[in-house]
mmCIF file of C-alpha atoms in Angstrom:
data_model
loop_
_atom_site.group_PDB
_atom_site.id
_atom_site.type_symbol
_atom_site.label_atom_id
_atom_site.label_comp_id
_atom_site.label_asym_id
_atom_site.label_seq_id
_atom_site.Cartn_x
_atom_site.Cartn_y
_atom_site.Cartn_z
ATOM 1 C CA MET A 8 0.000 0.000 0.000
ATOM 2 C CA THR A 9 1.418 3.381 -0.949
ATOM 3 C CA GLN A 10 1.590 6.465 1.285
ATOM 4 C CA LYS A 11 -1.117 8.132 -0.821
ATOM 5 C CA GLN A 12 -3.450 5.145 -0.435
ATOM 6 C CA ARG A 13 -2.852 5.104 3.336
ATOM 7 C CA ASN A 14 -3.603 8.812 3.650
ATOM 8 C CA SER A 15 -6.829 8.525 1.622
ATOM 9 C CA ARG A 16 -8.362 5.806 3.801
ATOM 10 C CA PRO A 17 -10.907 7.193 6.251
ATOM 11 C CA GLN A 18 -10.771 4.340 8.804
ATOM 12 C CA SER A 19 -7.937 3.662 11.224
ATOM 13 C CA PHE A 20 -5.073 1.433 10.148
ATOM 14 C CA THR A 21 -4.887 -2.185 11.106
ATOM 15 C CA VAL A 22 -1.980 -4.458 11.896
ATOM 16 C CA ARG A 23 -2.402 -6.001 8.426
ATOM 17 C CA ASP A 24 -1.519 -2.628 6.850
ATOM 18 C CA PHE A 25 1.988 -2.630 8.375
ATOM 19 C CA MET A 26 2.845 -6.265 9.092
ATOM 20 C CA SER A 27 5.393 -8.251 7.093
ATOM 21 C CA ALA A 28 3.875 -11.260 5.369
ATOM 22 C CA ASP A 29 7.276 -12.576 4.230
ATOM 23 C CA VAL A 30 8.406 -14.066 7.537
ATOM 24 C CA ALA A 31 11.765 -15.781 8.014
ATOM 25 C CA THR A 32 11.422 -18.952 10.060
ATOM 26 C CA LEU A 33 13.928 -21.064 11.948
ATOM 27 C CA SER A 34 14.035 -24.752 12.836
ATOM 28 C CA PRO A 35 14.555 -25.852 16.445
ATOM 29 C CA ASP A 36 17.312 -28.190 15.189
ATOM 30 C CA MET A 37 19.387 -25.405 13.597
ATOM 31 C CA SER A 38 22.551 -24.399 15.402
ATOM 32 C CA LEU A 39 22.458 -20.975 16.993
ATOM 33 C CA ARG A 40 25.240 -19.945 14.608
ATOM 34 C CA GLU A 41 23.094 -20.908 11.573
ATOM 35 C CA ALA A 42 20.124 -19.032 13.051
ATOM 36 C CA ILE A 43 22.185 -15.894 13.612
ATOM 37 C CA GLU A 44 23.352 -16.060 9.988
ATOM 38 C CA VAL A 45 19.703 -16.186 8.827
ATOM 39 C CA LEU A 46 18.800 -13.231 11.049
ATOM 40 C CA ALA A 47 21.829 -11.237 9.872
ATOM 41 C CA ASP A 48 21.122 -11.995 6.194
ATOM 42 C CA ARG A 49 17.515 -10.835 6.592
ATOM 43 C CA ARG A 50 18.547 -7.862 8.784
ATOM 44 C CA ILE A 51 16.118 -8.850 11.534
ATOM 45 C CA THR A 52 16.542 -9.507 15.248
ATOM 46 C CA GLY A 53 14.165 -12.412 15.714
ATOM 47 C CA ALA A 54 12.005 -14.997 13.980
ATOM 48 C CA PRO A 55 9.430 -17.685 14.751
ATOM 49 C CA VAL A 56 10.628 -21.263 15.207
ATOM 50 C CA VAL A 57 8.674 -23.846 13.206
ATOM 51 C CA ALA A 58 8.604 -27.638 13.612
ATOM 52 C CA ALA A 59 6.221 -29.960 11.751
ATOM 53 C CA ASN A 60 4.411 -26.942 10.232
ATOM 54 C CA ARG A 61 3.663 -25.628 13.735
ATOM 55 C CA ILE A 62 5.084 -22.535 15.449
ATOM 56 C CA VAL A 63 6.781 -23.821 18.610
ATOM 57 C CA GLY A 64 8.614 -20.708 19.746
ATOM 58 C CA VAL A 65 10.406 -17.509 18.848
ATOM 59 C CA LEU A 66 14.150 -16.849 18.821
ATOM 60 C CA SER A 67 15.357 -13.292 19.361
ATOM 61 C CA ALA A 68 18.798 -11.742 19.648
ATOM 62 C CA ASN A 69 18.062 -11.302 23.373
ATOM 63 C CA ASP A 70 17.378 -15.046 23.695
ATOM 64 C CA VAL A 71 20.748 -15.838 22.107
ATOM 65 C CA LEU A 72 22.600 -13.378 24.344
ATOM 66 C CA ALA A 73 20.898 -14.695 27.487
ATOM 67 C CA PHE A 74 21.661 -18.303 26.500
ATOM 68 C CA GLU A 75 25.310 -17.547 25.790
ATOM 69 C CA ALA A 76 25.699 -15.644 29.065
ATOM 70 C CA ALA A 77 24.244 -18.584 31.015
ATOM 71 C CA THR A 78 26.355 -21.238 29.257
ATOM 72 C CA PRO A 79 29.575 -22.111 31.092
ATOM 73 C CA GLY A 80 32.865 -21.700 29.260
ATOM 74 C CA VAL A 81 36.053 -23.734 29.209
ATOM 75 C CA PRO A 82 36.875 -25.528 32.463
ATOM 76 C CA ALA A 83 39.703 -23.678 34.192
ATOM 77 C CA GLY A 84 41.120 -26.645 36.045
ATOM 78 C CA HIS A 85 40.383 -29.815 37.930
ATOM 79 C CA TYR A 86 41.378 -29.262 41.519
ATOM 80 C CA GLU A 87 39.414 -32.307 42.651
ATOM 81 C CA ARG A 88 41.806 -34.656 40.863
ATOM 82 C CA SER A 89 44.397 -34.832 43.618
ATOM 83 C CA GLU A 90 44.871 -38.600 43.341
ATOM 84 C CA HIS A 91 47.633 -38.020 40.784
ATOM 85 C CA GLY A 92 49.926 -36.596 43.445
ATOM 86 C CA GLU A 93 52.720 -34.136 42.923
ATOM 87 C CA LEU A 94 54.194 -33.763 39.464
ATOM 88 C CA GLU A 95 57.900 -34.300 39.084
ATOM 89 C CA THR A 96 59.786 -31.845 36.943
ATOM 90 C CA PRO A 97 62.481 -33.563 34.870
ATOM 91 C CA GLU A 98 65.910 -31.994 35.180
ATOM 92 C CA GLU A 99 66.437 -31.941 31.475
ATOM 93 C CA GLN A 100 63.576 -32.295 29.069
ATOM 94 C CA GLN A 101 64.410 -33.631 25.646
ATOM 95 C CA TRP A 102 61.845 -33.886 22.935
ATOM 96 C CA GLU A 103 62.266 -35.688 19.668
ATOM 97 C CA GLU A 104 60.407 -34.650 16.553
ATOM 98 C CA GLY A 105 57.391 -36.901 15.960
ATOM 99 C CA ALA A 106 57.017 -37.816 19.646
ATOM 100 C CA ASP A 107 54.258 -36.489 21.869
ATOM 101 C CA ALA A 108 54.911 -32.965 23.026
ATOM 102 C CA PRO A 109 55.938 -32.748 26.707
ATOM 103 C CA GLY A 110 52.721 -30.871 27.523
ATOM 104 C CA ALA A 111 50.601 -33.745 26.169
ATOM 105 C CA TYR A 112 50.974 -35.406 29.562
ATOM 106 C CA PHE A 113 48.614 -32.857 31.103
ATOM 107 C CA THR A 114 45.793 -33.411 28.629
ATOM 108 C CA ASP A 115 45.270 -36.863 30.170
ATOM 109 C CA PHE A 116 43.964 -35.126 33.290
ATOM 110 C CA TRP A 117 41.377 -33.151 31.318
ATOM 111 C CA ALA A 118 39.696 -35.827 29.250
ATOM 112 C CA ASP A 119 36.349 -34.045 29.539
ATOM 113 C CA ALA A 120 37.672 -30.796 28.078
ATOM 114 C CA GLY A 121 36.902 -31.830 24.492
ATOM 115 C CA ALA A 122 39.498 -32.296 21.784
ATOM 116 C CA ASP A 123 43.235 -32.310 22.317
ATOM 117 C CA VAL A 124 44.504 -28.905 23.441
ATOM 118 C CA VAL A 125 46.508 -28.368 20.257
ATOM 119 C CA GLN A 126 43.478 -29.236 18.107
ATOM 120 C CA ARG A 127 41.282 -26.853 20.118
ATOM 121 C CA LEU A 128 43.718 -24.025 19.634
ATOM 122 C CA GLU A 129 44.106 -24.711 15.910
ATOM 123 C CA ALA A 130 40.482 -25.329 14.959
ATOM 124 C CA LEU A 131 38.482 -23.706 17.768
ATOM 125 C CA GLU A 132 35.723 -26.225 17.121
ATOM 126 C CA GLY A 133 35.224 -27.732 20.583
ATOM 127 C CA PRO A 134 31.941 -27.132 22.382
ATOM 128 C CA GLU A 135 33.786 -24.988 24.920
ATOM 129 C CA TRP A 136 34.935 -22.643 22.170
ATOM 130 C CA ASP A 137 31.949 -22.444 19.829
ATOM 131 C CA VAL A 138 28.845 -22.202 21.979
ATOM 132 C CA LEU A 139 26.772 -20.939 19.040
ATOM 133 C CA GLY A 140 27.806 -23.841 16.807
ATOM 134 C CA GLU A 141 27.277 -26.527 19.430
ATOM 135 C CA HIS A 142 23.832 -25.521 20.703
ATOM 136 C CA THR A 143 20.500 -25.389 18.912
ATOM 137 C CA VAL A 144 17.691 -22.902 18.464
ATOM 138 C CA GLY A 145 15.445 -25.210 20.495
ATOM 139 C CA GLU A 146 17.697 -24.776 23.526
ATOM 140 C CA ALA A 147 17.608 -20.967 23.480
ATOM 141 C CA MET A 148 14.199 -20.023 22.037
ATOM 142 C CA SER A 149 11.287 -18.579 23.993
ATOM 143 C CA THR A 150 8.378 -20.981 23.944
ATOM 144 C CA GLY A 151 5.663 -18.453 24.722
ATOM 145 C CA VAL A 152 4.212 -17.719 21.283
ATOM 146 C CA ARG A 153 2.103 -14.553 21.143
ATOM 147 C CA PHE A 154 -0.321 -13.370 18.449
ATOM 148 C CA VAL A 155 -2.304 -10.247 17.655
ATOM 149 C CA PRO A 156 -5.225 -10.209 15.202
ATOM 150 C CA ALA A 157 -4.507 -8.982 11.669
ATOM 151 C CA ASP A 158 -7.575 -6.733 11.745
ATOM 152 C CA GLY A 159 -6.662 -5.242 15.144
ATOM 153 C CA SER A 160 -5.664 -1.588 15.442
ATOM 154 C CA LEU A 161 -2.036 -0.470 15.402
ATOM 155 C CA GLN A 162 -2.540 1.214 18.779
ATOM 156 C CA THR A 163 -3.796 -1.996 20.386
ATOM 157 C CA ALA A 164 -0.892 -4.017 18.941
ATOM 158 C CA ALA A 165 1.660 -1.401 20.080
ATOM 159 C CA ALA A 166 0.167 -1.462 23.578
ATOM 160 C CA TYR A 167 0.448 -5.269 23.553
ATOM 161 C CA LEU A 168 4.179 -5.103 22.743
ATOM 162 C CA LEU A 169 4.737 -2.548 25.510
ATOM 163 C CA LYS A 170 2.746 -4.541 28.056
ATOM 164 C CA HIS A 171 4.744 -7.724 27.406
ATOM 165 C CA GLY A 172 8.121 -6.040 26.844
ATOM 166 C CA ILE A 173 8.631 -7.623 23.414
ATOM 167 C CA HIS A 174 9.842 -6.254 20.076
ATOM 168 C CA ARG A 175 7.830 -8.404 17.701
ATOM 169 C CA VAL A 176 4.595 -10.351 17.688
ATOM 170 C CA LEU A 177 3.099 -12.804 15.227
ATOM 171 C CA VAL A 178 -0.064 -11.798 13.391
ATOM 172 C CA ALA A 179 -2.994 -14.206 13.063
ATOM 173 C CA ASP A 180 -6.105 -14.224 10.914
ATOM 174 C CA ARG A 181 -8.803 -16.619 12.126
ATOM 175 C CA GLY A 182 -6.244 -18.515 14.204
ATOM 176 C CA ARG A 183 -3.747 -18.923 11.340
ATOM 177 C CA PRO A 184 -0.391 -17.115 11.340
ATOM 178 C CA VAL A 185 -0.224 -14.653 8.431
ATOM 179 C CA GLY A 186 2.692 -12.386 9.305
ATOM 180 C CA ILE A 187 4.697 -10.560 11.911
ATOM 181 C CA ILE A 188 4.718 -6.976 13.151
ATOM 182 C CA THR A 189 7.765 -5.495 14.829
ATOM 183 C CA ALA A 190 8.751 -2.349 16.694
ATOM 184 C CA THR A 191 10.353 -1.150 13.451
ATOM 185 C CA ASP A 192 6.973 -1.420 11.702
ATOM 186 C CA PHE A 193 5.460 0.889 14.342
ATOM 187 C CA VAL A 194 8.300 3.378 13.863
ATOM 188 C CA ARG A 195 7.603 3.283 10.117
ATOM 189 C CA ALA A 196 3.889 3.903 10.744
ATOM 190 C CA VAL A 197 4.662 6.940 12.880
ATOM 191 C CA ALA A 198 7.273 8.249 10.403
ATOM 192 C CA GLU A 199 4.736 7.994 7.579
ATOM 193 C CA GLY A 200 2.114 9.811 9.651
ATOM 194 C CA SER A 201 -0.221 6.815 9.690
ATOM 195 C CA THR A 202 -1.074 6.807 13.367
#
């Protein structure tokens, strides 16, 4: 709908007038890294999560940040493993090419730390290093799915977002999802003088 068409309509605007019908969706099985790439490519900060043709949640940038902040990082040490006793320091350490590096001895104590230390430093692929690649959308998404009616007023939908402290809400028509309306859509409505 063009600006001229919007200005010539006598009735108030509905959610349908400003919603986006082309909605990016995510799968709960996608890695968080894949999901972030989809969001970045589409220049959006959140999307509904769909499984078996059903919306099961919503993933937002805030969900990803909260998940990452709550996920523990690399273990710093294993102080509880005192059964190995004191380590002896050899007087002269000789290392032959092709043999295990002298430091390889210590990786035996940290078997639960993922890949070999050298591999972790070279590839950075262990779960301790790539939280976004090792965890899924389903682990971080919000499961409370919210809808507003497509024929509802912009003011009512904006009040709904404020009340629930959210930046986007799915739009439904007769119980079926038909789009999404975001805080940016409300800014656009105000900028175009439509409210």
